[in-house]
Coordinates of C-alpha atoms in Angstrom, one line a residue:
Chain A
M1 CA 7.7 -26.0 -11.4
G2 CA 4.1 -25.9 -10.3
P3 CA 1.5 -24.7 -10.6
L4 CA 1.5 -26.1 -14.1
V5 CA -1.4 -23.9 -15.3
P6 CA -1.2 -21.7 -17.3
N7 CA 2.5 -21.9 -18.4
I8 CA 2.9 -25.6 -18.9
I9 CA -0.7 -26.8 -19.2
S10 CA -3.0 -24.5 -21.2
N11 CA -6.2 -23.1 -19.9
E12 CA -8.2 -25.3 -22.3
F13 CA -6.6 -28.5 -21.2
N14 CA -7.1 -27.3 -17.7
L15 CA -10.8 -28.1 -18.1
I16 CA -9.9 -31.8 -18.6
V17 CA -7.8 -31.5 -15.4
A18 CA -11.0 -30.2 -13.8
L19 CA -12.9 -33.2 -14.9
I20 CA -10.3 -35.6 -13.7
A21 CA -9.9 -33.8 -10.3
G22 CA -13.7 -33.9 -10.0
I23 CA -13.9 -37.6 -10.6
G24 CA -11.3 -38.2 -7.9
F25 CA -13.2 -35.8 -5.6
G26 CA -16.6 -37.4 -6.2
F27 CA -15.2 -40.9 -5.9
T28 CA -13.5 -40.4 -2.6
L29 CA -16.5 -38.5 -1.2
E30 CA -18.9 -41.3 -2.1
Q31 CA -16.5 -44.0 -0.9
A32 CA -16.2 -42.2 2.4
G33 CA -20.0 -42.2 2.8
F34 CA -20.6 -38.5 2.2
S35 CA -23.6 -39.4 0.0
S36 CA -25.6 -40.2 3.1
T37 CA -27.0 -37.5 5.3
K38 CA -27.1 -39.8 8.2
K39 CA -23.4 -40.2 8.1
L40 CA -22.9 -36.4 7.6
V41 CA -25.1 -35.2 10.5
G42 CA -23.7 -37.9 12.8
L43 CA -20.9 -35.5 13.4
F44 CA -23.3 -33.1 15.1
Y45 CA -25.0 -35.6 17.3
G46 CA -21.8 -37.5 18.2
Y47 CA -22.7 -40.9 16.7
D48 CA -20.5 -40.8 13.6
F49 CA -17.4 -38.7 13.2
T50 CA -16.7 -39.8 9.7
V51 CA -16.9 -36.2 8.4
L52 CA -14.3 -34.9 10.8
K53 CA -12.0 -37.9 10.1
V54 CA -12.2 -37.6 6.3
F55 CA -12.1 -33.8 6.3
F56 CA -9.2 -33.4 8.7
T57 CA -7.2 -36.1 7.1
A58 CA -7.6 -34.7 3.7
G59 CA -6.8 -31.2 5.0
I60 CA -3.6 -32.1 6.7
T61 CA -2.5 -34.5 3.9
A62 CA -2.9 -31.7 1.3
M63 CA -1.3 -29.1 3.7
I64 CA 1.7 -31.2 4.4
G65 CA 2.0 -32.0 0.7
V66 CA 1.9 -28.3 -0.2
L67 CA 4.6 -27.5 2.4
L68 CA 6.7 -30.3 1.1
F69 CA 6.4 -29.3 -2.6
G70 CA 7.1 -25.7 -1.7
Q71 CA 10.3 -26.6 0.2
M72 CA 11.5 -28.9 -2.6
G73 CA 11.0 -26.1 -5.0
I74 CA 8.5 -27.9 -7.3
L75 CA 5.5 -25.7 -6.3
D76 CA 5.7 -22.0 -6.2
L77 CA 3.8 -21.1 -3.1
C78 CA 3.6 -17.4 -4.2
L79 CA 1.4 -18.4 -7.1
I80 CA -1.2 -20.6 -5.5
Y81 CA -4.6 -19.2 -4.8
I82 CA -5.1 -18.1 -1.2
N83 CA -8.7 -17.4 -0.3
P84 CA -8.9 -13.8 0.6
T85 CA -10.2 -12.9 4.1
F86 CA -13.3 -10.8 4.5
L87 CA -13.7 -11.1 8.2
W88 CA -17.4 -10.5 8.7
S89 CA -18.8 -12.1 5.6
A90 CA -16.6 -15.2 6.3
L91 CA -18.0 -15.5 9.8
V92 CA -21.7 -14.7 9.0
G93 CA -21.6 -16.7 5.8
G94 CA -20.1 -19.6 7.7
A95 CA -22.8 -19.4 10.4
I96 CA -25.5 -19.4 7.7
M97 CA -23.9 -22.4 6.0
G98 CA -23.7 -24.2 9.4
L99 CA -27.5 -23.7 9.8
G100 CA -28.0 -24.9 6.3
F101 CA -25.9 -28.0 7.1
I102 CA -27.9 -29.0 10.1
I103 CA -31.3 -28.4 8.4
G104 CA -30.4 -29.8 5.0
G105 CA -28.0 -32.5 6.0
F106 CA -25.6 -31.8 3.2
C107 CA -23.1 -29.3 1.9
P108 CA -23.0 -28.4 -1.8
G109 CA -20.3 -30.9 -2.7
T110 CA -21.8 -33.8 -0.8
S111 CA -25.3 -33.0 -2.1
V112 CA -24.1 -33.3 -5.7
C113 CA -22.4 -36.6 -4.7
A114 CA -25.7 -37.9 -3.2
A115 CA -27.8 -36.7 -6.1
S116 CA -25.4 -38.6 -8.5
I117 CA -26.3 -41.9 -6.9
G118 CA -30.0 -41.2 -6.9
K119 CA -30.7 -39.6 -3.6
L120 CA -33.7 -37.4 -4.0
D121 CA -32.9 -35.3 -0.9
G122 CA -29.5 -34.6 -2.4
L123 CA -31.2 -33.3 -5.5
A124 CA -33.5 -31.2 -3.5
F125 CA -30.5 -29.7 -1.7
V126 CA -28.8 -28.8 -5.0
F127 CA -32.0 -27.2 -6.1
G128 CA -32.2 -25.3 -2.9
S129 CA -28.5 -24.1 -3.3
G130 CA -29.5 -22.6 -6.6
L131 CA -32.3 -20.7 -4.9
G132 CA -29.9 -19.5 -2.3
V133 CA -27.5 -18.2 -4.9
I134 CA -30.4 -16.3 -6.6
A135 CA -31.5 -14.9 -3.3
F136 CA -28.0 -13.6 -2.7
A137 CA -27.7 -12.1 -6.2
E138 CA -31.1 -10.4 -6.0
G139 CA -30.6 -9.2 -2.5
Y140 CA -27.0 -8.2 -3.1
P141 CA -27.4 -4.5 -2.2
M142 CA -28.6 -5.7 1.2
F143 CA -25.5 -7.9 1.8
E144 CA -23.0 -5.6 0.1
K145 CA -21.9 -3.8 3.2
I146 CA -21.1 -7.0 5.1
Y147 CA -19.8 -8.7 2.0
L148 CA -17.1 -6.2 1.4
A149 CA -16.3 -5.2 5.0
E150 CA -12.9 -5.9 6.7
A151 CA -11.1 -6.9 3.5
W152 CA -7.8 -8.2 4.7
G153 CA -6.6 -9.8 1.5
P154 CA -5.0 -13.2 1.2
V155 CA -3.7 -13.4 4.8
L156 CA -2.3 -16.7 6.1
I157 CA -3.3 -18.2 9.4
N158 CA 0.3 -18.7 10.5
E159 CA 1.0 -15.0 9.9
K160 CA -2.0 -14.1 12.0
L161 CA -0.8 -16.4 14.8
G162 CA 2.7 -15.1 14.5
M163 CA 4.4 -18.4 13.7
S164 CA 6.1 -20.0 10.7
K165 CA 4.2 -22.2 8.2
I166 CA 5.9 -25.3 9.4
V167 CA 5.2 -24.7 13.1
F168 CA 1.5 -24.2 12.2
G169 CA 1.8 -27.4 10.2
F170 CA 2.9 -29.3 13.3
L171 CA 0.3 -27.7 15.4
L172 CA -2.6 -28.5 13.0
T173 CA -1.4 -32.1 12.5
A174 CA -1.2 -32.6 16.3
I175 CA -4.7 -31.1 16.7
A176 CA -6.1 -33.5 14.1
F177 CA -4.6 -36.5 15.7
I178 CA -5.8 -35.5 19.1
A179 CA -9.3 -34.9 17.6
F180 CA -9.3 -38.3 16.0
F181 CA -8.5 -39.9 19.3
L182 CA -11.1 -38.0 21.4
T183 CA -13.9 -38.4 18.8
R184 CA -13.3 -42.1 18.9
L185 CA -14.0 -42.0 22.7
I186 CA -17.1 -40.0 22.2
E187 CA -18.3 -42.2 19.3
K188 CA -17.9 -45.3 21.5
R189 CA -19.8 -43.8 24.4
V190 CA -22.7 -42.5 22.3
N191 CA -23.0 -45.8 20.4
N192 CA -22.5 -48.0 23.5
D193 CA -19.6 -49.6 21.6
Q194 CA -17.3 -51.8 23.7
S195 CA -15.3 -53.1 20.8
K196 CA -11.5 -52.6 20.6
L197 CA -9.5 -51.8 17.6
P198 CA -7.7 -54.8 16.1
K199 CA -3.9 -54.8 16.7
K200 CA -3.2 -54.5 13.0
R201 CA -5.3 -51.4 12.7
I202 CA -3.7 -49.8 15.7
L203 CA -0.3 -50.4 14.2
A204 CA -1.4 -48.9 10.9
Y205 CA -2.7 -45.8 12.6
V206 CA 0.4 -45.4 14.7
S207 CA 2.6 -45.7 11.6
A208 CA 0.4 -43.1 9.8
V209 CA 0.8 -40.6 12.6
G210 CA 4.6 -41.3 12.7
F211 CA 4.8 -40.9 8.9
A212 CA 3.0 -37.5 9.0
F213 CA 5.4 -36.2 11.7
F214 CA 8.4 -37.7 9.9
V215 CA 7.5 -35.8 6.7
L216 CA 7.0 -32.6 8.7
I217 CA 10.4 -33.0 10.3
V218 CA 12.0 -33.5 6.9
I219 CA 10.4 -30.3 5.7
A220 CA 11.6 -28.5 8.8
V221 CA 15.2 -29.5 8.4
M222 CA 15.5 -29.5 4.6
P223 CA 17.0 -26.3 3.1
D224 CA 14.7 -24.9 0.5
R225 CA 15.6 -24.9 -3.2
Y226 CA 17.0 -21.4 -3.3
S227 CA 19.3 -21.8 -0.3
R228 CA 20.6 -25.0 -1.8
L229 CA 21.2 -23.1 -5.0
E230 CA 22.8 -20.3 -3.1
S231 CA 25.2 -22.5 -1.3
R232 CA 26.2 -24.4 -4.5
M233 CA 26.8 -21.1 -6.2
N234 CA 29.0 -19.7 -3.4
Q235 CA 31.0 -22.9 -3.4
A236 CA 31.5 -22.7 -7.2
F237 CA 32.4 -19.0 -6.8
A238 CA 35.2 -19.8 -4.4
H239 CA 36.6 -22.7 -6.4
S240 CA 36.1 -22.3 -10.1
D241 CA 38.2 -20.5 -12.6
L242 CA 36.0 -18.5 -14.8
T243 CA 38.6 -17.0 -17.1
S244 CA 37.7 -19.3 -19.9
V245 CA 34.2 -17.9 -20.1
E246 CA 35.1 -14.3 -19.9
V247 CA 34.7 -12.2 -23.0
P248 CA 36.4 -8.8 -23.7
A249 CA 34.2 -5.9 -24.6
D250 CA 35.5 -5.7 -28.2
K251 CA 34.4 -9.3 -28.8
L252 CA 31.0 -8.7 -27.3
A253 CA 30.6 -5.6 -29.4
T254 CA 31.4 -7.6 -32.6
E255 CA 28.9 -10.2 -31.4
I256 CA 26.2 -7.5 -30.9
V257 CA 26.8 -6.0 -34.3
N258 CA 26.8 -9.2 -36.2
N259 CA 24.7 -11.6 -34.2
Y260 CA 22.4 -9.5 -32.0
Y261 CA 19.6 -11.9 -32.7
R262 CA 21.6 -14.7 -31.1
T263 CA 22.6 -13.0 -28.0
N264 CA 21.0 -12.0 -24.7
I265 CA 22.9 -9.2 -22.9
I266 CA 22.0 -9.6 -19.3
D267 CA 22.5 -6.8 -16.8
V268 CA 22.4 -8.2 -13.3
R269 CA 22.6 -4.8 -11.6
S270 CA 19.7 -3.0 -9.9
P271 CA 16.9 -1.5 -12.0
E272 CA 18.2 2.0 -11.1
A273 CA 21.7 1.4 -12.4
F274 CA 20.2 -0.2 -15.5
K275 CA 18.1 2.8 -16.1
A276 CA 21.0 5.2 -15.8
Y277 CA 23.0 3.3 -18.4
H278 CA 23.0 -0.1 -20.0
L279 CA 24.5 -1.9 -22.9
P280 CA 22.7 -1.9 -26.2
F281 CA 20.0 -4.6 -26.2
A282 CA 20.6 -5.4 -22.6
I283 CA 17.9 -7.0 -20.5
N284 CA 17.8 -6.2 -16.8
I285 CA 17.6 -9.3 -14.6
P286 CA 18.7 -8.1 -11.1
F287 CA 20.8 -10.7 -9.4
D288 CA 18.2 -11.4 -6.6
K289 CA 15.4 -11.7 -9.2
M290 CA 17.2 -14.3 -11.3
T291 CA 15.1 -17.1 -9.8
D292 CA 11.8 -15.5 -10.7
R293 CA 9.9 -17.8 -13.1
Q294 CA 9.5 -15.0 -15.7
W295 CA 13.2 -15.3 -16.5
K296 CA 13.2 -19.0 -17.0
T297 CA 12.7 -18.6 -20.8
I298 CA 15.9 -16.6 -21.0
L299 CA 18.1 -18.5 -18.5
D300 CA 17.0 -21.9 -19.7
Q301 CA 17.1 -22.0 -23.5
K302 CA 19.5 -23.2 -26.2
H303 CA 19.0 -20.8 -29.0
K304 CA 20.8 -17.7 -27.7
T305 CA 24.0 -17.1 -25.9
N306 CA 23.8 -15.2 -22.6
Y307 CA 26.4 -12.5 -21.7
F308 CA 26.4 -11.3 -18.1
Y309 CA 27.7 -8.0 -17.0
A310 CA 27.6 -5.7 -13.9
D311 CA 29.7 -2.9 -12.4
D312 CA 32.0 -5.2 -10.6
Q313 CA 33.5 -8.5 -11.6
Q314 CA 32.2 -10.3 -8.5
L315 CA 28.6 -9.6 -9.3
A316 CA 28.9 -10.5 -13.0
R317 CA 30.6 -13.8 -12.0
K318 CA 28.0 -14.6 -9.4
G319 CA 25.2 -13.9 -12.0
Y320 CA 27.0 -16.2 -14.4
L321 CA 27.2 -19.0 -11.8
K322 CA 23.6 -18.6 -10.8
A323 CA 22.6 -18.8 -14.4
Q324 CA 24.7 -22.0 -14.8
F325 CA 22.7 -23.6 -12.0
L326 CA 19.3 -22.3 -13.2
G327 CA 19.3 -23.4 -16.7
K328 CA 21.1 -25.0 -19.6
A329 CA 21.8 -21.9 -21.7
E330 CA 25.3 -21.1 -22.9
N331 CA 26.6 -18.3 -20.7
Y332 CA 29.6 -15.9 -20.8
I333 CA 30.8 -13.0 -18.7
L334 CA 31.8 -9.6 -19.9
I335 CA 35.3 -8.7 -18.5
E336 CA 34.7 -5.0 -18.5
S337 CA 32.2 -3.3 -16.3
S338 CA 29.3 -1.4 -17.8
S339 CA 31.0 1.9 -17.3
D340 CA 34.2 0.6 -19.0
F341 CA 32.0 -0.5 -21.9
K342 CA 30.4 3.0 -22.0
N343 CA 33.8 4.6 -22.1
L344 CA 35.1 2.3 -24.8
F345 CA 32.2 2.8 -27.1
S346 CA 30.1 5.8 -26.2
N347 CA 32.8 8.3 -25.0
L348 CA 35.4 7.5 -27.7
T349 CA 38.4 9.8 -27.7
P350 CA 40.3 10.0 -31.0
P351 CA 44.0 8.9 -30.7
D352 CA 46.6 11.6 -31.0
S353 CA 48.6 12.1 -34.1
N354 CA 51.5 9.9 -33.2
A355 CA 49.4 6.9 -32.2
S356 CA 50.5 3.5 -33.4
K357 CA 48.8 1.7 -36.2
N358 CA 47.4 -0.8 -33.8
E359 CA 45.8 2.0 -31.7
L360 CA 44.4 3.6 -34.7
N361 CA 42.8 0.3 -35.9
T362 CA 41.3 -0.3 -32.5
Y363 CA 39.9 3.2 -32.5
N364 CA 38.4 2.7 -36.0
F365 CA 36.9 -0.6 -35.0
R366 CA 35.3 0.8 -31.9
Q367 CA 34.0 3.8 -33.7
K368 CA 32.4 1.7 -36.3
A369 CA 31.0 -0.8 -33.8
A370 CA 29.5 2.1 -31.8
T371 CA 27.8 3.5 -34.8
D372 CA 26.6 0.1 -35.9
M373 CA 25.2 -0.6 -32.5
K374 CA 23.5 2.7 -32.4
I375 CA 21.9 2.2 -35.8
L376 CA 20.8 -1.3 -34.9
V377 CA 19.3 -0.2 -31.6
E378 CA 17.5 2.6 -33.4
A379 CA 16.2 0.2 -36.2
L380 CA 15.1 -2.4 -33.8
K381 CA 13.7 -0.1 -31.1
N382 CA 10.2 -1.5 -31.2
S383 CA 11.0 -5.1 -31.5
T384 CA 13.7 -5.2 -28.7
E385 CA 12.0 -3.1 -26.1
P386 CA 12.1 -5.2 -23.0
V387 CA 8.8 -7.0 -22.7
I388 CA 7.3 -6.6 -19.3
V389 CA 6.2 -10.1 -18.4
K390 CA 3.2 -10.2 -16.1
T391 CA 3.3 -12.8 -13.5
S392 CA 0.3 -15.0 -13.9
K393 CA -2.1 -14.9 -11.1
I394 CA -4.4 -17.8 -10.7
K395 CA -8.0 -16.9 -10.2
G396 CA -9.8 -18.8 -7.5
G397 CA -13.1 -19.3 -5.9
C398 CA -15.2 -22.0 -4.5
Chain B
M1 CA -27.5 -56.9 -3.3
K2 CA -26.3 -55.4 -0.1
P3 CA -24.3 -52.2 -0.4
N4 CA -20.6 -52.6 0.3
K5 CA -19.1 -51.1 3.4
Y6 CA -17.7 -47.5 3.3
M7 CA -14.1 -47.0 3.0
N8 CA -12.0 -46.5 6.1
P9 CA -12.5 -42.7 6.7
Y10 CA -8.8 -42.0 7.2
M11 CA -8.0 -43.8 4.0
A12 CA -10.7 -41.9 2.2
G13 CA -9.4 -38.7 3.7
F14 CA -5.9 -39.4 2.6
L15 CA -7.0 -40.1 -0.9
L16 CA -9.1 -36.9 -1.0
G17 CA -6.1 -35.0 0.3
L18 CA -4.0 -36.4 -2.5
V19 CA -6.6 -35.3 -5.0
L20 CA -6.6 -31.9 -3.5
L21 CA -2.8 -31.7 -3.5
G22 CA -2.6 -32.8 -7.1
T23 CA -5.2 -30.2 -8.0
I24 CA -3.3 -27.4 -6.2
Y25 CA 0.0 -28.6 -7.9
V26 CA -1.4 -28.6 -11.4
T27 CA -3.8 -25.6 -11.3
G28 CA -2.7 -23.5 -8.3
R29 CA -6.1 -23.7 -6.7
G30 CA -8.2 -26.1 -4.7
L31 CA -11.4 -27.9 -5.2
G32 CA -14.9 -26.3 -5.0
A33 CA -18.6 -26.9 -5.4
S34 CA -20.8 -23.9 -4.7
G35 CA -19.0 -21.9 -7.4
A36 CA -20.2 -24.3 -10.1
I37 CA -23.8 -24.0 -8.9
K38 CA -23.4 -20.2 -8.9
R39 CA -22.1 -20.2 -12.5
V40 CA -25.0 -22.4 -13.8
V41 CA -27.6 -20.5 -11.9
V42 CA -26.4 -17.0 -12.9
T43 CA -26.1 -18.1 -16.6
S44 CA -29.6 -19.5 -16.4
V45 CA -31.0 -16.3 -14.9
V46 CA -29.3 -14.3 -17.6
E47 CA -30.8 -16.6 -20.3
V48 CA -34.3 -16.7 -18.9
A49 CA -34.6 -13.0 -17.9
P50 CA -32.1 -10.9 -19.8
Q51 CA -33.9 -7.7 -19.0
H52 CA -34.0 -8.3 -15.3
S53 CA -30.4 -9.4 -15.2
A54 CA -29.2 -6.3 -16.8
N55 CA -30.9 -4.4 -14.0
T56 CA -29.4 -6.5 -11.2
P57 CA -25.9 -5.3 -10.6
F58 CA -24.5 -8.4 -9.0
I59 CA -25.7 -10.7 -11.8
K60 CA -24.6 -8.3 -14.4
S61 CA -21.1 -7.8 -13.1
Y62 CA -20.6 -11.5 -12.4
H63 CA -21.8 -12.4 -15.9
E64 CA -19.5 -9.9 -17.4
E65 CA -16.5 -11.1 -15.4
H66 CA -17.1 -14.7 -16.5
P67 CA -17.7 -14.7 -20.2
G68 CA -18.1 -17.8 -22.3
G69 CA -20.9 -19.8 -20.6
P70 CA -20.7 -22.6 -17.9
L71 CA -18.8 -25.0 -20.2
K72 CA -15.8 -22.7 -20.0
D73 CA -15.8 -22.8 -16.3
W74 CA -13.2 -24.9 -14.3
L75 CA -15.6 -25.6 -11.4
V76 CA -18.4 -26.7 -13.7
W77 CA -16.2 -29.3 -15.3
E78 CA -15.0 -30.3 -11.8
V79 CA -18.6 -30.8 -10.6
I80 CA -19.4 -32.8 -13.8
G81 CA -16.4 -35.0 -12.7
V82 CA -17.9 -35.2 -9.2
V83 CA -21.1 -36.6 -10.7
I84 CA -19.2 -39.2 -12.7
G85 CA -16.9 -40.1 -9.9
S86 CA -19.7 -40.5 -7.3
F87 CA -21.8 -42.5 -9.7
F88 CA -18.9 -44.8 -10.5
S89 CA -18.2 -45.2 -6.8
G90 CA -21.9 -45.9 -6.2
V91 CA -22.0 -48.5 -8.9
I92 CA -19.0 -50.5 -7.6
S93 CA -20.4 -50.4 -4.1
N94 CA -24.0 -51.2 -4.9
R95 CA -25.3 -47.9 -3.7
V96 CA -27.0 -46.5 -6.8
G97 CA -30.8 -46.2 -6.7
I98 CA -33.6 -43.7 -6.3
K99 CA -33.8 -43.2 -2.6
L100 CA -34.9 -40.6 -0.1
E101 CA -33.0 -40.7 3.2
R102 CA -34.7 -39.1 6.2
G103 CA -34.8 -39.2 10.0
P104 CA -37.1 -41.8 11.6
N105 CA -39.7 -39.2 12.8
I106 CA -40.3 -37.1 9.8
T107 CA -42.2 -37.5 6.5
N108 CA -40.8 -37.6 3.1
S109 CA -42.1 -34.2 2.2
T110 CA -40.7 -32.6 5.4
R111 CA -37.3 -34.1 4.4
I112 CA -37.5 -32.6 1.0
I113 CA -38.6 -29.2 2.3
A114 CA -35.8 -29.3 4.9
A115 CA -33.3 -30.2 2.2
I116 CA -34.4 -27.3 0.0
I117 CA -34.3 -24.8 2.9
G118 CA -30.9 -26.1 4.0
G119 CA -29.7 -25.9 0.4
A120 CA -30.9 -22.4 0.1
L121 CA -29.2 -21.3 3.3
F122 CA -26.0 -23.0 2.2
G123 CA -26.2 -21.4 -1.2
L124 CA -26.7 -18.0 0.3
G125 CA -24.1 -18.5 3.0
S126 CA -21.5 -19.8 0.5
Q127 CA -21.8 -16.5 -1.5
L128 CA -21.2 -14.5 1.7
G129 CA -18.4 -16.8 2.8
R130 CA -16.9 -16.9 -0.7
G131 CA -16.9 -20.6 -0.9
C132 CA -18.4 -23.6 0.8
T133 CA -17.0 -26.5 2.8
S134 CA -14.8 -27.6 -0.1
G135 CA -13.7 -24.3 -1.6
A136 CA -13.3 -22.2 1.5
A137 CA -12.9 -24.7 4.4
L138 CA -11.0 -27.7 2.9
S139 CA -9.0 -25.9 0.2
G140 CA -8.4 -23.0 2.6
M141 CA -7.0 -25.3 5.2
A142 CA -4.6 -26.9 2.7
V143 CA -3.1 -23.5 1.8
M144 CA -3.4 -22.1 5.4
S145 CA -5.8 -19.3 4.4
F146 CA -7.0 -17.4 7.4
G147 CA -10.3 -16.7 5.7
G148 CA -10.9 -20.3 4.8
I149 CA -10.1 -21.6 8.3
I150 CA -12.4 -19.1 10.1
T151 CA -15.2 -19.9 7.6
M152 CA -14.7 -23.6 8.5
I153 CA -14.8 -22.8 12.2
A154 CA -18.0 -20.8 11.6
I155 CA -19.7 -23.5 9.6
F156 CA -19.0 -26.3 12.1
G157 CA -19.5 -24.1 15.1
S158 CA -22.9 -22.9 13.9
A159 CA -24.0 -26.4 12.9
Y160 CA -23.1 -27.7 16.4
S161 CA -24.9 -24.8 18.1
F162 CA -28.1 -25.4 16.1
A163 CA -27.9 -29.2 16.3
Y164 CA -30.0 -29.5 19.4
L165 CA -32.8 -27.3 17.9
F166 CA -33.1 -29.5 14.8
R167 CA -32.6 -32.9 16.5
K168 CA -36.2 -34.0 15.6
L169 CA -35.2 -33.9 11.9
W170 CA -32.5 -36.6 12.4
L171 CA -32.9 -38.5 15.7
K172 CA -35.5 -40.8 17.2

């Protein structure tokens, strides 16, 4: 599941990704005509709206793609970088950039693009940008107040407008298409252009608009990955017989004593319950948190066997079923609840004098297992402390 | 040879959108440009005037937060890619060549000075806005960032409001 950096693609290889992304970026900018200031500033005098067309099309394409990937469950939208909002510096900075745009005729990306094909004005603009950065760095104390004011964090525009992402997606896409239509009218008037679009082109545009809305509708009606998972799990819960994968406490204890290195004991209860008591070597993966990417390495591996337990049979079974859908690991369920396990091994009561041989054997076995588990836990204390996995945050910027 | 025509803008926009989407999918963040300029500039300042940089809090903290030089920086590599990609596109469309583009009523030196001033304003503004047209506006739009979208509105709104004042730079 994306983003692939840093868990699937390393940070070093990421630099090669940067190079490839840059090549794609530069190529499309230049092909679109962004290496020419005449084309760029045309936007502001109404004779050429290429910038708006390219920019808006790219924006909605990527936006719809991000929504689609998120809904399909192949991109974790909680992990992608959202530019933080600093209200005043965003507005003032934007206004200064706009002034720079109309005077210089470029923005930083397009100036690099222009300089690359030999435009001297592009090169001058890049040089100027460097000066601007130095001016900011040197004068930082002067800008600091506005730079840090009204820090709202990574807020999303749809939240601000009080609508869902998909509704905003529809809205922005509609705005883009209306803008394309209106700017064509303006462009024609400013350039005294009487020409009509060829039929083929009109057909292509109409189908592109249709396709965009079609994808948006698909996103709107498609259940997301987790609700799909949930419904499959509930179905399986109602229909499947899980007795074959249920393991009694004695067997699990033997497994812990002899093969602790090949087992994952997974507690699907809440962190509080886990803290109060948990089985030796248990890892706490609360049921609702099982889909978090940090548990993937446990729920989807082939080296260790996973044993699930909880305080009630229902929850343990649900945890087992969820794990079955989430990964390919070998999973089992502990029949007993955690408190039963505690009673069986921690609060052992010796059998009375007239107990049968069988009862005595069981008692001896449990006592030994309990001591062994205690010794093992003590001996491996440092190496088995649950590792707190930090969720990786992607650093961003312009 | 005559330069080839530019690509259909919607087609180019669609391709650019796919590049951006691919970048977000792989790296979790969008494209950028001004950040790379910043990285190179700050590193150069530190190299040229170490004493001075140590006394300038902004440069000092930025440099400390970004160890390892510009060649360890994602955006620097991305901009190197932009140079390659643009040059390649220029070559296949016959647009490469030393050239200075200017409005019909101004001299070459006016154009160069305007480009430097415009660049300086953009460089300064992009620091305040935490990103430029690519990093804040375009990438912000793709991930529905409120900050990115208001920066975009501010950039284009301001450019439109100043356009009349600077029309002599561009129009007849």
